[in-house]
Amino acid sequence: MSGDIARLIEIMAALRTPQTGCPWDLEQDFRSIAPYTVEEAYEVADAIERGDLDDLRDELGDLLLQVVFHARMAQEQGVFAFPDVVAAICDKLIRRHPHVFGDGAGLSAEGVMAQWDEIKAAERAAKRGRNDSPAPASLLDGVPLALPALTRAVKLQQKASKVGFDWNNAAHVMDKIREETEEIAAELDAAAVDPKLVEEEIGDLLFVVTNLARHAKVDPEQALRGANAKFERRFHHIERRLVEMGSSAEDASLDQMEALWVEAKRLEKL
């Protein structure tokens, strides 16, 4: 195992070696590689969603490459290296699991989560101290801007909920959803539609729908991925049936496609 990791680190170093390395790899920096890192994480999630464990193995390797790539660039700048990354996560896991590695045994799942939040808050305070940041601490600190918008919305809502800033139940969220849809309708019915106001109102609606998912204990990212997959599956049915009928989506009428959509829904229930 350690030999394989060492080999991967050596390969990355060779790719980044001036004159003899790969021209593309040598041109990259943290910012240019970051989108690939996010993309690889999504591909890991996609392999899990599809239940393809062979693909999952490959995608995890691609994600590991991203970690090694970033670590190599940091090493070149004399900041840290791959062993420092491993040491940091090992220390963090032990620090955040005193119920396993310390004297906190016997905690419930809820107790573990409460303890986790306390430890993370202490870590954030220590980090602010190291950075000499004059900015006041916020309950919403630590939610990365780069997260998918739905995921970030959930995390922001969860943090606010810890101090009671939340709806009491899903029924209250449903009332808010109806209110937001009425506001969108009003904007769309205005004599002069303001695209920015419509965008803002739709954003409010999405944020509240995310809150509904949270109250229903549903992952909105997962729910939307499922809806996307269902749409693709049914639209593919429309395309196949149109080909069988000697037609295509480009030539078919909306009524034809709607009838085939209903057919796809019916077949899924059989």
Tab-separated table of C-alpha atoms in Angstrom:
chain	number	residue	atom	x	y	z
A	1	MET	CA	0.000	0.000	0.000
A	2	SER	CA	2.620	2.560	1.034
A	3	GLY	CA	4.691	1.548	-2.002
A	4	ASP	CA	1.759	2.294	-4.332
A	5	ILE	CA	1.252	5.728	-2.783
A	6	ALA	CA	4.975	6.454	-3.057
A	7	ARG	CA	4.869	5.451	-6.728
A	8	LEU	CA	1.926	7.794	-7.364
A	9	ILE	CA	3.772	10.667	-5.681
A	10	GLU	CA	6.872	9.930	-7.790
A	11	ILE	CA	4.808	9.913	-11.000
A	12	MET	CA	3.274	13.266	-10.079
A	13	ALA	CA	6.719	14.695	-9.332
A	14	ALA	CA	7.944	13.504	-12.732
A	15	LEU	CA	4.978	15.133	-14.478
A	16	ARG	CA	5.804	18.421	-12.738
A	17	THR	CA	9.563	18.339	-13.342
A	18	PRO	CA	10.661	21.308	-15.513
A	19	GLN	CA	12.095	20.504	-18.961
A	20	THR	CA	11.290	16.767	-18.719
A	21	GLY	CA	7.740	16.805	-17.359
A	22	CYS	CA	4.364	17.172	-19.071
A	23	PRO	CA	3.843	20.682	-20.542
A	24	TRP	CA	0.164	20.699	-19.569
A	25	ASP	CA	0.789	19.593	-15.978
A	26	LEU	CA	3.571	22.153	-15.622
A	27	GLU	CA	1.225	24.977	-16.632
A	28	GLN	CA	-1.316	24.230	-13.915
A	29	ASP	CA	-1.756	25.929	-10.552
A	30	PHE	CA	-4.202	25.530	-7.643
A	31	ARG	CA	-6.865	27.669	-9.278
A	32	SER	CA	-6.734	25.947	-12.672
A	33	ILE	CA	-6.866	22.478	-11.113
A	34	ALA	CA	-9.686	23.245	-8.668
A	35	PRO	CA	-12.513	22.715	-11.234
A	36	TYR	CA	-11.113	19.271	-12.049
A	37	THR	CA	-11.065	18.428	-8.343
A	38	VAL	CA	-14.752	19.329	-8.023
A	39	GLU	CA	-15.567	17.407	-11.221
A	40	GLU	CA	-13.829	14.266	-9.969
A	41	ALA	CA	-15.776	14.412	-6.696
A	42	TYR	CA	-19.006	14.529	-8.703
A	43	GLU	CA	-17.884	11.566	-10.788
A	44	VAL	CA	-17.299	9.599	-7.593
A	45	ALA	CA	-20.847	10.441	-6.521
A	46	ASP	CA	-22.156	9.452	-9.965
A	47	ALA	CA	-20.479	6.036	-9.792
A	48	ILE	CA	-22.035	5.482	-6.360
A	49	GLU	CA	-25.449	6.548	-7.667
A	50	ARG	CA	-25.169	4.054	-10.536
A	51	GLY	CA	-23.964	1.293	-8.214
A	52	ASP	CA	-20.918	0.717	-10.440
A	53	LEU	CA	-18.180	-0.344	-8.020
A	54	ASP	CA	-15.601	-0.919	-10.755
A	55	ASP	CA	-16.132	2.643	-11.941
A	56	LEU	CA	-16.071	3.826	-8.323
A	57	ARG	CA	-12.598	2.349	-7.906
A	58	ASP	CA	-11.375	4.241	-10.977
A	59	GLU	CA	-13.055	7.502	-9.991
A	60	LEU	CA	-11.620	7.332	-6.466
A	61	GLY	CA	-8.208	6.973	-8.089
A	62	ASP	CA	-8.871	10.090	-10.174
A	63	LEU	CA	-9.896	11.959	-7.015
A	64	LEU	CA	-6.771	10.781	-5.201
A	65	LEU	CA	-4.719	12.125	-8.110
A	66	GLN	CA	-6.237	15.549	-7.457
A	67	VAL	CA	-5.046	15.420	-3.837
A	68	VAL	CA	-1.567	14.402	-4.936
A	69	PHE	CA	-1.518	17.122	-7.607
A	70	HIS	CA	-2.391	19.879	-5.122
A	71	ALA	CA	0.069	18.510	-2.573
A	72	ARG	CA	2.854	18.470	-5.164
A	73	MET	CA	2.245	22.098	-6.117
A	74	ALA	CA	2.287	23.075	-2.445
A	75	GLN	CA	5.539	21.150	-1.956
A	76	GLU	CA	7.108	23.047	-4.843
A	77	GLN	CA	6.241	26.264	-3.005
A	78	GLY	CA	7.691	24.944	0.228
A	79	VAL	CA	4.339	25.106	2.039
A	80	PHE	CA	3.450	21.461	2.689
A	81	ALA	CA	3.731	18.037	1.069
A	82	PHE	CA	1.551	14.927	0.750
A	83	PRO	CA	2.694	13.436	4.114
A	84	ASP	CA	1.566	16.658	5.805
A	85	VAL	CA	-1.888	16.253	4.247
A	86	VAL	CA	-2.116	12.685	5.574
A	87	ALA	CA	-0.857	13.720	9.017
A	88	ALA	CA	-3.383	16.563	9.181
A	89	ILE	CA	-6.383	14.350	8.412
A	90	CYS	CA	-5.175	11.638	10.820
A	91	ASP	CA	-4.853	14.207	13.610
A	92	LYS	CA	-8.278	15.649	12.765
A	93	LEU	CA	-10.001	12.253	12.804
A	94	ILE	CA	-8.537	11.399	16.195
A	95	ARG	CA	-9.319	14.865	17.588
A	96	ARG	CA	-12.936	14.740	16.383
A	97	HIS	CA	-13.566	11.195	17.654
A	98	PRO	CA	-12.681	11.255	21.369
A	99	HIS	CA	-15.496	8.743	21.875
A	100	VAL	CA	-13.369	6.271	19.905
A	101	PHE	CA	-9.789	7.331	20.620
A	102	GLY	CA	-10.278	9.048	23.995
A	103	ASP	CA	-12.509	8.934	27.044
A	104	GLY	CA	-15.824	9.827	25.449
A	105	ALA	CA	-17.141	6.297	25.001
A	106	GLY	CA	-20.849	5.583	25.306
A	107	LEU	CA	-22.153	8.587	23.396
A	108	SER	CA	-25.333	8.301	21.330
A	109	ALA	CA	-25.375	9.305	17.667
A	110	GLU	CA	-26.918	12.651	18.709
A	111	GLY	CA	-24.248	13.092	21.363
A	112	VAL	CA	-21.521	12.411	18.802
A	113	MET	CA	-22.923	15.098	16.486
A	114	ALA	CA	-23.156	17.652	19.323
A	115	GLN	CA	-19.594	16.869	20.338
A	116	TRP	CA	-18.472	17.131	16.690
A	117	ASP	CA	-19.968	20.621	16.435
A	118	GLU	CA	-18.241	21.724	19.639
A	119	ILE	CA	-14.870	20.447	18.415
A	120	LYS	CA	-15.289	22.115	15.014
A	121	ALA	CA	-16.200	25.410	16.712
A	122	ALA	CA	-13.032	25.199	18.805
A	123	GLU	CA	-11.006	24.456	15.673
A	124	ARG	CA	-12.447	27.492	13.901
A	125	ALA	CA	-11.646	29.706	16.884
A	126	ALA	CA	-8.075	28.399	16.921
A	127	LYS	CA	-7.747	29.007	13.179
A	128	ARG	CA	-8.935	32.592	13.560
A	129	GLY	CA	-6.347	33.046	16.280
A	130	ARG	CA	-3.585	31.749	14.005
A	131	ASN	CA	-4.679	34.045	11.198
A	132	ASP	CA	-5.027	37.075	13.493
A	133	SER	CA	-8.359	37.755	11.807
A	134	PRO	CA	-10.225	40.800	13.146
A	135	ALA	CA	-13.501	39.533	11.699
A	136	PRO	CA	-16.063	38.467	14.325
A	137	ALA	CA	-17.032	34.829	14.488
A	138	SER	CA	-20.245	33.908	12.698
A	139	LEU	CA	-22.384	30.858	13.207
A	140	LEU	CA	-22.351	30.484	9.420
A	141	ASP	CA	-18.550	30.365	9.180
A	142	GLY	CA	-17.027	27.320	7.549
A	143	VAL	CA	-19.609	26.723	4.782
A	144	PRO	CA	-17.496	26.759	1.585
A	145	LEU	CA	-18.636	29.017	-1.233
A	146	ALA	CA	-17.616	26.384	-3.782
A	147	LEU	CA	-20.237	23.871	-2.597
A	148	PRO	CA	-23.180	23.156	-4.913
A	149	ALA	CA	-25.840	25.753	-4.164
A	150	LEU	CA	-28.389	23.242	-2.833
A	151	THR	CA	-25.853	21.593	-0.538
A	152	ARG	CA	-24.634	24.975	0.706
A	153	ALA	CA	-28.206	26.077	1.376
A	154	VAL	CA	-28.795	22.994	3.528
A	155	LYS	CA	-25.623	23.599	5.527
A	156	LEU	CA	-26.462	27.273	6.097
A	157	GLN	CA	-29.971	26.323	7.223
A	158	GLN	CA	-28.660	23.603	9.539
A	159	LYS	CA	-26.320	26.053	11.221
A	160	ALA	CA	-29.044	28.667	11.696
A	161	SER	CA	-31.395	25.989	13.003
A	162	LYS	CA	-29.040	25.243	15.902
A	163	VAL	CA	-29.962	28.586	17.491
A	164	GLY	CA	-33.670	28.203	16.739
A	165	PHE	CA	-33.784	30.267	13.539
A	166	ASP	CA	-35.975	27.802	11.663
A	167	TRP	CA	-39.566	26.872	10.908
A	168	ASN	CA	-41.156	24.549	13.436
A	169	ASN	CA	-42.346	21.995	10.907
A	170	ALA	CA	-42.698	21.186	7.214
A	171	ALA	CA	-46.246	22.578	7.068
A	172	HIS	CA	-44.915	26.065	7.808
A	173	VAL	CA	-42.346	25.640	5.039
A	174	MET	CA	-45.125	24.686	2.619
A	175	ASP	CA	-46.913	27.944	3.490
A	176	LYS	CA	-43.726	29.836	2.650
A	177	ILE	CA	-43.394	27.971	-0.657
A	178	ARG	CA	-46.901	29.066	-1.635
A	179	GLU	CA	-46.017	32.635	-0.689
A	180	GLU	CA	-42.846	32.546	-2.809
A	181	THR	CA	-44.658	31.119	-5.860
A	182	GLU	CA	-47.249	33.903	-5.607
A	183	GLU	CA	-44.448	36.478	-5.542
A	184	ILE	CA	-42.918	34.935	-8.680
A	185	ALA	CA	-46.309	34.978	-10.406
A	186	ALA	CA	-46.713	38.642	-9.504
A	187	GLU	CA	-43.307	39.486	-10.977
A	188	LEU	CA	-44.067	37.581	-14.182
A	189	ASP	CA	-47.436	39.304	-14.503
A	190	ALA	CA	-45.960	42.774	-14.099
A	191	ALA	CA	-46.288	45.145	-17.044
A	192	ALA	CA	-42.500	45.389	-17.261
A	193	VAL	CA	-40.878	42.147	-16.137
A	194	ASP	CA	-37.574	42.723	-14.331
A	195	PRO	CA	-35.361	39.652	-14.974
A	196	LYS	CA	-33.226	40.375	-11.906
A	197	LEU	CA	-36.269	40.461	-9.620
A	198	VAL	CA	-37.578	37.232	-11.164
A	199	GLU	CA	-34.180	35.629	-10.610
A	200	GLU	CA	-34.198	36.776	-6.980
A	201	GLU	CA	-37.695	35.438	-6.355
A	202	ILE	CA	-36.864	32.076	-7.971
A	203	GLY	CA	-33.749	31.924	-5.812
A	204	ASP	CA	-35.913	32.495	-2.727
A	205	LEU	CA	-38.218	29.683	-3.844
A	206	LEU	CA	-35.330	27.275	-4.366
A	207	PHE	CA	-33.939	28.152	-0.941
A	208	VAL	CA	-37.293	27.434	0.715
A	209	VAL	CA	-37.768	24.182	-1.243
A	210	THR	CA	-34.328	23.156	0.013
A	211	ASN	CA	-35.563	23.888	3.512
A	212	LEU	CA	-38.576	21.654	2.905
A	213	ALA	CA	-36.240	18.841	1.831
A	214	ARG	CA	-34.225	19.314	5.023
A	215	HIS	CA	-37.357	19.152	7.194
A	216	ALA	CA	-38.408	16.006	5.323
A	217	LYS	CA	-34.912	14.553	5.897
A	218	VAL	CA	-34.306	14.408	2.142
A	219	ASP	CA	-31.010	15.339	0.514
A	220	PRO	CA	-32.054	17.914	-2.117
A	221	GLU	CA	-29.000	17.187	-4.278
A	222	GLN	CA	-29.911	13.497	-4.274
A	223	ALA	CA	-33.559	14.305	-4.941
A	224	LEU	CA	-32.693	16.517	-7.904
A	225	ARG	CA	-30.277	13.923	-9.302
A	226	GLY	CA	-33.110	11.417	-9.111
A	227	ALA	CA	-35.467	13.806	-10.884
A	228	ASN	CA	-32.838	14.426	-13.581
A	229	ALA	CA	-32.376	10.685	-14.084
A	230	LYS	CA	-36.147	10.186	-14.306
A	231	PHE	CA	-36.453	12.970	-16.888
A	232	GLU	CA	-33.635	11.452	-18.967
A	233	ARG	CA	-35.183	7.990	-18.756
A	234	ARG	CA	-38.605	9.191	-19.890
A	235	PHE	CA	-37.250	11.463	-22.608
A	236	HIS	CA	-35.137	8.589	-23.952
A	237	HIS	CA	-38.368	6.565	-24.134
A	238	ILE	CA	-39.945	9.354	-26.199
A	239	GLU	CA	-36.971	9.359	-28.589
A	240	ARG	CA	-36.984	5.552	-28.991
A	241	ARG	CA	-40.711	5.413	-29.653
A	242	LEU	CA	-40.518	8.241	-32.175
A	243	VAL	CA	-37.771	6.376	-34.058
A	244	GLU	CA	-40.014	3.283	-34.090
A	245	MET	CA	-42.743	5.477	-35.564
A	246	GLY	CA	-40.405	6.790	-38.263
A	247	SER	CA	-40.156	10.220	-36.695
A	248	SER	CA	-37.860	12.191	-34.355
A	249	ALA	CA	-38.057	14.688	-31.523
A	250	GLU	CA	-37.282	17.474	-33.976
A	251	ASP	CA	-40.261	16.562	-36.172
A	252	ALA	CA	-42.796	15.464	-33.548
A	253	SER	CA	-45.473	17.745	-32.162
A	254	LEU	CA	-45.685	18.642	-28.500
A	255	ASP	CA	-48.907	16.616	-28.219
A	256	GLN	CA	-47.153	13.528	-29.609
A	257	MET	CA	-44.274	13.866	-27.195
A	258	GLU	CA	-46.625	14.505	-24.266
A	259	ALA	CA	-48.567	11.316	-25.096
A	260	LEU	CA	-45.334	9.315	-25.170
A	261	TRP	CA	-44.265	10.914	-21.882
A	262	VAL	CA	-47.493	9.687	-20.298
A	263	GLU	CA	-46.804	6.262	-21.817
A	264	ALA	CA	-43.342	6.216	-20.252
A	265	LYS	CA	-44.820	7.074	-16.854
A	266	ARG	CA	-47.398	4.304	-17.200
A	267	LEU	CA	-44.770	1.720	-18.171
A	268	GLU	CA	-42.664	2.616	-15.129
A	269	LYS	CA	-45.576	1.713	-12.884
A	270	LEU	CA	-46.068	-1.753	-14.389
